[in-house]
Short mmCIF file of C-alpha atoms in Angstrom, two decimals:
data_model
loop_
_atom_site.label_atom_id
_atom_site.label_comp_id
_atom_site.label_asym_id
_atom_site.label_seq_id
_atom_site.Cartn_x
_atom_site.Cartn_y
_atom_site.Cartn_z
CA MET V 369 60.79 -106.87 -156.69
CA ASP V 370 60.72 -110.38 -158.19
CA ARG V 371 58.58 -111.54 -161.12
CA LYS V 372 55.76 -112.89 -158.94
CA ASP V 373 55.51 -109.61 -157.05
CA GLU V 374 55.30 -107.75 -160.35
CA ILE V 375 52.44 -109.98 -161.49
CA ILE V 376 50.59 -109.48 -158.23
CA GLN V 377 51.04 -105.71 -158.56
CA LEU V 378 49.66 -105.82 -162.09
CA GLN V 379 46.68 -107.80 -160.84
CA MET V 380 46.00 -105.22 -158.18
CA ASP V 381 46.16 -102.41 -160.74
CA VAL V 382 43.54 -104.14 -162.85
CA ILE V 383 41.31 -104.80 -159.85
CA ASN V 384 41.54 -101.19 -158.72
CA GLN V 385 40.71 -99.93 -162.19
CA LEU V 386 37.71 -102.22 -162.64
CA THR V 387 36.16 -101.97 -159.18
CA ARG V 388 37.34 -98.62 -157.79
CA SER V 389 33.79 -97.46 -157.08
CA ASN V 390 32.80 -100.67 -155.29
CA LEU V 391 35.72 -101.95 -153.27
CA THR V 392 35.30 -99.49 -150.40
CA ARG V 393 31.73 -100.63 -149.94
CA ILE V 394 32.28 -104.39 -149.96
CA ALA V 395 32.02 -106.05 -146.55
CA ASP V 396 34.57 -108.75 -145.78
CA ASP V 397 31.81 -111.27 -145.51
CA LEU V 398 31.13 -114.80 -146.51
CA TRP V 399 30.53 -114.10 -150.17
CA GLY V 400 31.44 -110.44 -150.54
CA MET V 401 27.92 -108.95 -150.79
CA PRO V 402 27.96 -105.12 -150.70
CA GLN V 403 26.74 -103.83 -147.37
CA PRO V 404 26.18 -100.18 -146.43
CA GLY V 405 28.28 -99.25 -143.44
CA ALA V 406 30.65 -102.13 -144.12
CA ASP V 407 33.61 -100.04 -143.03
CA ALA V 408 32.46 -100.50 -139.44
CA GLN V 409 33.22 -104.16 -138.90
CA PRO V 410 31.70 -106.09 -135.98
CA SER V 411 33.76 -105.99 -132.82
CA GLN V 412 35.56 -109.21 -132.05
CA VAL V 413 35.94 -110.09 -128.38
CA GLY V 414 38.74 -112.52 -127.58
CA GLU V 415 40.19 -114.32 -124.56
CA ALA V 416 40.92 -111.10 -122.68
CA GLY V 417 37.44 -109.75 -123.34
CA GLN V 418 38.89 -106.89 -125.38
CA GLU V 419 37.78 -105.73 -128.78
CA GLN V 420 40.30 -106.49 -131.50
CA PRO V 421 41.17 -103.89 -132.67
CA ALA V 422 40.07 -101.87 -129.64
CA ALA V 423 41.61 -98.43 -130.17
CA GLN V 424 39.22 -95.85 -128.75
CA HIS V 425 40.02 -93.26 -131.39
CA THR V 426 39.08 -95.78 -134.09
CA GLU V 427 35.71 -96.45 -132.46
CA ALA V 428 35.08 -92.72 -132.12
CA ALA V 429 35.92 -92.18 -135.79
CA GLN V 430 33.59 -95.00 -136.84
CA ALA V 431 30.78 -93.61 -134.68
CA GLU V 432 31.25 -90.15 -136.17
CA GLN V 433 31.27 -91.57 -139.69
CA ALA V 434 28.10 -93.61 -138.98
CA ALA V 435 26.36 -90.51 -137.65
CA GLN V 436 27.17 -88.62 -140.84
CA GLU V 437 25.90 -91.33 -143.18
CA PRO V 438 22.27 -91.08 -144.31
CA ALA V 439 19.92 -93.42 -142.49
CA GLU V 440 19.07 -96.61 -144.34
CA THR V 441 15.49 -97.15 -145.45
CA MET V 442 13.55 -100.37 -145.13
CA GLU V 443 13.16 -100.46 -148.91
CA GLU V 444 16.94 -100.40 -149.32
CA LEU V 445 17.41 -103.16 -146.77
CA GLN V 446 14.75 -105.37 -148.32
CA LYS V 447 16.30 -104.89 -151.74
CA GLU V 448 19.67 -105.94 -150.38
CA LEU V 449 18.16 -109.01 -148.74
CA ALA V 450 16.61 -110.06 -152.06
CA GLU V 451 20.01 -109.83 -153.77
CA TYR V 452 21.68 -112.34 -151.45
CA ILE V 453 22.44 -115.63 -153.18
CA GLY V 454 20.38 -118.55 -151.91
CA LEU V 455 18.97 -118.33 -148.36
CA ASP V 456 15.38 -118.63 -149.65
CA THR V 457 13.93 -120.00 -146.41
CA VAL V 458 15.96 -117.53 -144.36
CA LYS V 459 14.72 -114.63 -146.48
CA LYS V 460 11.10 -115.67 -145.86
CA GLU V 461 11.68 -115.85 -142.10
CA VAL V 462 13.39 -112.45 -142.06
CA GLU V 463 10.68 -110.84 -144.21
CA SER V 464 7.99 -112.25 -141.93
CA LEU V 465 9.76 -110.90 -138.86
CA ILE V 466 10.19 -107.47 -140.47
CA ASN V 467 6.48 -107.40 -141.30
CA LEU V 468 5.51 -108.38 -137.77
CA VAL V 469 7.72 -105.76 -136.12
CA THR V 470 6.61 -103.07 -138.58
CA VAL V 471 2.90 -103.69 -137.97
CA GLN V 472 3.38 -103.86 -134.19
CA LYS V 473 5.17 -100.51 -134.34
CA LEU V 474 2.29 -99.00 -136.33
CA ARG V 475 -0.23 -100.34 -133.80
CA LYS V 476 1.71 -98.73 -130.97
CA GLU V 477 1.85 -95.42 -132.82
CA ASN V 478 -1.93 -95.58 -133.26
CA GLY V 479 -2.61 -96.29 -129.59
CA LEU V 480 -3.55 -99.94 -130.11
CA PRO V 481 -2.50 -102.84 -127.86
CA VAL V 482 0.74 -104.57 -128.91
CA ASN V 483 2.20 -107.94 -128.06
CA ASP V 484 5.38 -108.13 -126.02
CA LEU V 485 7.61 -109.37 -128.83
CA SER V 486 10.74 -111.38 -128.16
CA LEU V 487 13.25 -110.54 -130.87
CA HIS V 488 16.01 -112.85 -129.62
CA MET V 489 16.78 -115.59 -132.13
CA VAL V 490 18.47 -118.94 -132.62
CA PHE V 491 20.40 -119.39 -135.87
CA SER V 492 21.24 -123.00 -136.68
CA GLY V 493 23.18 -124.56 -139.54
CA ASN V 494 26.58 -125.62 -140.78
CA PRO V 495 29.55 -123.24 -141.02
CA GLY V 496 29.59 -120.79 -143.91
CA THR V 497 25.82 -120.58 -144.41
CA GLY V 498 25.49 -116.85 -143.68
CA LYS V 499 24.53 -116.76 -140.00
CA THR V 500 26.84 -113.90 -139.02
CA MET V 501 25.95 -111.86 -142.08
CA ILE V 502 22.22 -112.16 -141.43
CA ALA V 503 22.79 -111.27 -137.76
CA ARG V 504 24.55 -108.10 -138.89
CA PHE V 505 21.72 -107.44 -141.33
CA MET V 506 19.08 -107.84 -138.59
CA ALA V 507 20.92 -105.31 -136.42
CA ARG V 508 20.58 -102.79 -139.25
CA VAL V 509 16.90 -103.68 -139.71
CA TYR V 510 16.13 -103.17 -136.03
CA LYS V 511 17.94 -99.85 -136.05
CA CYS V 512 15.98 -98.76 -139.13
CA LEU V 513 12.72 -99.69 -137.39
CA GLY V 514 13.71 -97.82 -134.24
CA ILE V 515 13.85 -101.00 -132.16
CA LEU V 516 17.56 -100.59 -131.42
CA SER V 517 19.27 -97.26 -130.80
CA LYS V 518 22.68 -98.03 -132.36
CA GLY V 519 22.44 -101.19 -134.48
CA GLN V 520 25.98 -102.47 -133.93
CA LEU V 521 26.89 -106.17 -133.88
CA ILE V 522 29.11 -107.51 -131.09
CA GLU V 523 30.32 -111.02 -131.91
CA VAL V 524 31.68 -113.37 -129.24
CA ASP V 525 32.11 -117.03 -128.51
CA ARG V 526 32.66 -118.86 -125.22
CA SER V 527 36.15 -117.41 -124.75
CA GLY V 528 34.75 -113.89 -124.86
CA LEU V 529 32.30 -114.56 -122.01
CA VAL V 530 33.82 -117.14 -119.67
CA ALA V 531 36.74 -116.48 -117.31
CA GLY V 532 38.87 -118.95 -115.40
CA TYR V 533 38.08 -118.01 -111.83
CA VAL V 534 35.04 -117.72 -109.57
CA GLY V 535 33.24 -114.39 -109.96
CA GLN V 536 35.15 -113.22 -113.02
CA THR V 537 32.78 -114.65 -115.61
CA ALA V 538 29.89 -112.42 -114.55
CA ILE V 539 32.15 -109.37 -114.83
CA LYS V 540 33.52 -110.43 -118.21
CA THR V 541 30.07 -111.20 -119.60
CA GLY V 542 28.71 -107.95 -118.21
CA GLU V 543 31.38 -105.94 -120.00
CA VAL V 544 30.48 -107.57 -123.30
CA ILE V 545 26.78 -106.87 -122.71
CA GLN V 546 27.53 -103.19 -122.08
CA LYS V 547 29.26 -102.97 -125.45
CA ALA V 548 26.27 -104.65 -127.11
CA LEU V 549 23.58 -102.37 -125.63
CA GLY V 550 21.71 -100.64 -128.42
CA GLY V 551 22.59 -103.43 -130.84
CA VAL V 552 22.85 -107.18 -131.34
CA LEU V 553 24.98 -109.56 -129.28
CA PHE V 554 25.86 -112.52 -131.49
CA ILE V 555 27.13 -115.61 -129.64
CA ASP V 556 28.68 -118.19 -131.95
CA GLU V 557 28.79 -121.85 -130.86
CA ALA V 558 26.66 -120.87 -127.86
CA TYR V 559 26.22 -124.51 -126.82
CA ALA V 560 29.82 -124.44 -125.58
CA LEU V 561 28.56 -122.45 -122.60
CA THR V 562 26.59 -125.36 -121.16
CA ASN V 563 28.13 -128.60 -122.41
CA ARG V 564 31.25 -128.70 -120.23
CA GLY V 565 29.65 -129.90 -116.98
CA GLY V 566 31.36 -130.10 -113.61
CA THR V 567 32.57 -126.81 -112.11
CA ASP V 568 32.65 -125.01 -115.44
CA TYR V 569 31.77 -121.31 -115.33
CA GLY V 570 29.74 -121.28 -118.54
CA GLN V 571 26.47 -121.43 -116.60
CA GLU V 572 27.46 -118.22 -114.82
CA ALA V 573 27.72 -116.54 -118.21
CA VAL V 574 24.27 -117.85 -119.18
CA ASP V 575 22.72 -116.58 -115.94
CA THR V 576 24.30 -113.14 -116.43
CA LEU V 577 23.08 -113.07 -120.01
CA LEU V 578 19.50 -114.01 -119.09
CA LYS V 579 19.33 -111.23 -116.49
CA ALA V 580 20.61 -108.68 -119.02
CA MET V 581 18.05 -109.81 -121.59
CA GLU V 582 15.33 -109.06 -119.03
CA ASP V 583 16.82 -105.79 -117.75
CA HIS V 584 17.54 -104.39 -121.23
CA ARG V 585 14.69 -105.90 -123.22
CA GLU V 586 14.03 -102.55 -124.94
CA ASP V 587 17.51 -102.07 -126.39
CA LEU V 588 19.30 -105.41 -126.67
CA VAL V 589 18.81 -108.35 -129.03
CA VAL V 590 20.71 -111.59 -128.51
CA ILE V 591 21.27 -114.09 -131.33
CA VAL V 592 22.83 -117.46 -130.53
CA ALA V 593 24.18 -119.67 -133.30
CA GLY V 594 25.69 -123.06 -134.00
CA TYR V 595 25.04 -126.56 -135.30
CA THR V 596 21.34 -127.47 -135.37
CA GLU V 597 21.29 -130.44 -132.98
CA LEU V 598 23.64 -128.82 -130.48
CA MET V 599 21.63 -125.59 -130.46
CA GLU V 600 18.43 -127.49 -129.75
CA ALA V 601 20.10 -129.14 -126.76
CA PHE V 602 21.46 -125.77 -125.60
CA ILE V 603 18.07 -124.07 -125.60
CA LYS V 604 16.43 -127.01 -123.79
CA SER V 605 19.15 -127.05 -121.12
CA ASN V 606 17.68 -124.06 -119.27
CA PRO V 607 14.04 -122.96 -118.79
CA GLY V 608 15.18 -119.34 -118.99
CA LEU V 609 16.67 -119.92 -122.42
CA GLU V 610 13.53 -121.67 -123.65
CA SER V 611 11.31 -118.77 -122.54
CA ARG V 612 13.47 -116.07 -124.16
CA PHE V 613 14.48 -117.73 -127.41
CA ASN V 614 11.37 -118.61 -129.36
CA ARG V 615 12.44 -117.67 -132.88
CA PHE V 616 14.42 -120.30 -134.77
CA VAL V 617 15.97 -119.75 -138.19
CA ASN V 618 17.64 -122.68 -139.94
CA PHE V 619 20.33 -121.96 -142.52
CA PRO V 620 20.47 -124.73 -145.15
CA ASP V 621 23.62 -125.72 -147.00
CA TYR V 622 24.17 -124.11 -150.38
CA THR V 623 23.46 -126.02 -153.56
CA VAL V 624 26.20 -126.56 -156.14
CA GLN V 625 24.66 -123.90 -158.40
CA GLU V 626 24.47 -121.40 -155.54
CA MET V 627 28.12 -121.98 -154.70
CA LEU V 628 29.00 -121.50 -158.37
CA ASP V 629 27.04 -118.24 -158.33
CA ILE V 630 28.96 -117.10 -155.26
CA PHE V 631 32.27 -117.85 -157.02
CA ASP V 632 31.06 -115.87 -160.05
CA MET V 633 30.16 -112.96 -157.81
CA ARG V 634 33.63 -112.92 -156.28
CA CYS V 635 35.12 -112.93 -159.77
CA ARG V 636 33.01 -109.95 -160.81
CA LYS V 637 33.79 -107.98 -157.68
CA SER V 638 37.53 -108.56 -158.06
CA GLY V 639 37.93 -108.17 -161.83
CA TYR V 640 38.35 -111.82 -162.85
CA GLU V 641 36.51 -114.12 -165.24
CA LEU V 642 36.43 -117.86 -165.66
CA ALA V 643 37.53 -119.64 -168.82
CA GLY V 644 34.87 -121.96 -170.27
CA ASP V 645 36.65 -125.19 -169.36
CA ALA V 646 37.47 -123.73 -165.94
CA ARG V 647 33.76 -123.28 -165.22
CA ASP V 648 33.02 -126.91 -166.06
CA LEU V 649 35.86 -128.08 -163.83
CA LEU V 650 34.78 -125.75 -161.00
CA LYS V 651 31.21 -127.06 -161.11
CA GLY V 652 32.44 -130.63 -160.83
CA LEU V 653 34.78 -129.68 -158.00
CA LEU V 654 31.97 -127.98 -156.08
CA ALA V 655 29.76 -131.03 -156.57
CA LEU V 656 32.54 -133.15 -155.08
CA CYS V 657 33.04 -130.76 -152.19
CA SER V 658 29.30 -130.70 -151.46
CA LEU V 659 29.58 -134.35 -150.40
CA ASP V 660 31.48 -133.03 -147.36
CA VAL V 661 29.79 -129.64 -147.15
CA GLU V 662 30.39 -129.33 -143.40
CA GLY V 663 34.12 -129.74 -143.87
CA PHE V 664 34.20 -127.61 -147.01
CA GLY V 665 32.40 -124.73 -145.34
CA ASN V 666 29.72 -123.70 -147.87
CA ALA V 667 30.25 -120.06 -148.91
CA ARG V 668 33.38 -119.87 -146.77
CA GLY V 669 34.83 -122.78 -148.70
CA VAL V 670 34.00 -121.02 -151.96
CA ARG V 671 35.84 -117.93 -150.76
CA ASN V 672 38.90 -119.99 -149.82
CA LEU V 673 38.76 -121.76 -153.19
CA PHE V 674 38.60 -118.42 -155.01
CA GLU V 675 41.60 -117.07 -153.09
CA ARG V 676 43.63 -120.18 -153.86
CA ALA V 677 42.70 -119.89 -157.55
CA VAL V 678 43.93 -116.29 -157.61
CA SER V 679 47.18 -117.39 -155.96
CA ALA V 680 47.56 -120.23 -158.49
CA GLN V 681 47.06 -117.74 -161.32
CA ALA V 682 49.78 -115.49 -159.89
CA ASP V 683 52.21 -118.42 -159.72
CA ARG V 684 51.41 -119.33 -163.33
CA LEU V 685 51.73 -115.82 -164.73
CA ALA V 686 54.94 -115.15 -162.83
CA ARG V 687 56.63 -117.72 -165.09
CA GLN V 688 55.66 -115.84 -168.25
CA ALA V 689 57.80 -113.19 -169.92
CA ASP V 690 54.92 -110.93 -170.95
CA VAL V 691 51.50 -110.68 -169.34
CA THR V 692 48.50 -108.99 -170.93
CA ARG V 693 45.55 -107.35 -169.23
CA GLU V 694 43.27 -110.16 -170.47
CA GLN V 695 45.55 -112.79 -168.95
CA LEU V 696 45.51 -110.97 -165.62
CA MET V 697 41.72 -111.24 -165.59
CA LEU V 698 41.41 -114.88 -166.70
CA LEU V 699 41.23 -117.85 -164.31
CA THR V 700 41.99 -121.03 -166.23
CA ALA V 701 41.14 -124.67 -165.65
CA ASP V 702 44.70 -125.19 -164.38
CA ASP V 703 44.17 -122.46 -161.76
CA ILE V 704 40.99 -124.14 -160.56
CA ARG V 705 42.63 -127.56 -160.57
CA VAL V 706 45.53 -126.33 -158.43
CA ALA V 707 43.13 -124.47 -156.12
CA GLY V 708 41.21 -127.70 -155.59
CA GLY V 709 44.31 -129.61 -154.57
CA GLY V 710 45.26 -131.12 -157.92
CA THR V 711 48.18 -130.34 -160.24
CA THR V 712 48.53 -128.91 -163.72
CA ASP V 713 49.35 -132.41 -164.91
CA GLY V 714 45.69 -133.34 -164.71
CA GLU V 715 45.51 -134.87 -161.25
CA GLU V 716 41.99 -134.78 -159.89
CA PRO V 717 41.28 -132.26 -157.09
CA GLN V 718 40.78 -133.56 -153.59
CA ALA V 719 37.51 -132.91 -151.73
CA SER V 720 38.85 -133.84 -148.32
CA GLU V 721 40.82 -130.64 -147.77
CA LYS V 722 39.45 -128.68 -144.81
CA THR V 723 38.97 -124.96 -144.57
CA ASP V 724 41.04 -122.83 -142.26
CA GLY V 725 38.58 -123.21 -139.42
CA GLU V 726 37.64 -119.52 -139.08
CA LYS V 727 34.35 -118.72 -137.37
CA GLU V 728 31.49 -116.88 -138.95
#
């Protein structure tokens, strides 16, 4: 084991000691907010239409574990929503929807007429603004309210729905829908289904989806997401889409202070702290990155920046003979500078660096 590996091992020991009670409950999400049931990650459906990972025994174990966990209460979910950083307009929309569904449920229980609510939604905004996380949260809300029987989130994009030959797309889309029954089907970059033109099979996927939304209206919620302008064009491309998707939630970009708060949260969760001059440098770096917030990736960019800072710290400490516990916890200005694309010689960080392109 070389010196760098030793430093990394020491870091892990400190992290485990400081956050032992929390790490198992932290979802691998945009900004690391704790989420009950986070061990059961959303199923990812790829080119072959298979869940990844898709081991049946793993799914069975997760289902058994979920059944044993105490049911979440609406008070717990609302408290969690309030603790999310930023998302003020999103929180208001979600709270309003929760109130509407709750009252409609009470009316039904009291024998009063209820409106036929459409719970399908359009999430629009730049990458890294929390769309997937809120979709997962809404699945849990609907399960808590008794709207959905299972409350799982199945996440796909075009490749998970569209096949390459005539007739196969309907089958592929249908298989995904079956996995989503009882929960939420989240379609990222949904506009890619209709913007290819020609003999593309994306429209077949849309037609199959619309039929399923009608046939399973009592136990399936579909959320489509993507860039604002493209999502507007997608919904208007088909009368069936316009009639079924009438709830729009826009996810604004994070402010510099909100991104700084997200970085601080990641530090706390992982047993790190920022040096005073490092905080000043980080704030300036985030202000620079916010000029290209779409390329930076909002909360996703903050996460990537944090991970690069931790790596820079490991490289720095690996060159030292002795390392203290305090040094293992401290992220310095040099670590932030290197993470931002600069050097320890004082070169300014670069804002043009792109994120790794992962999807929400």
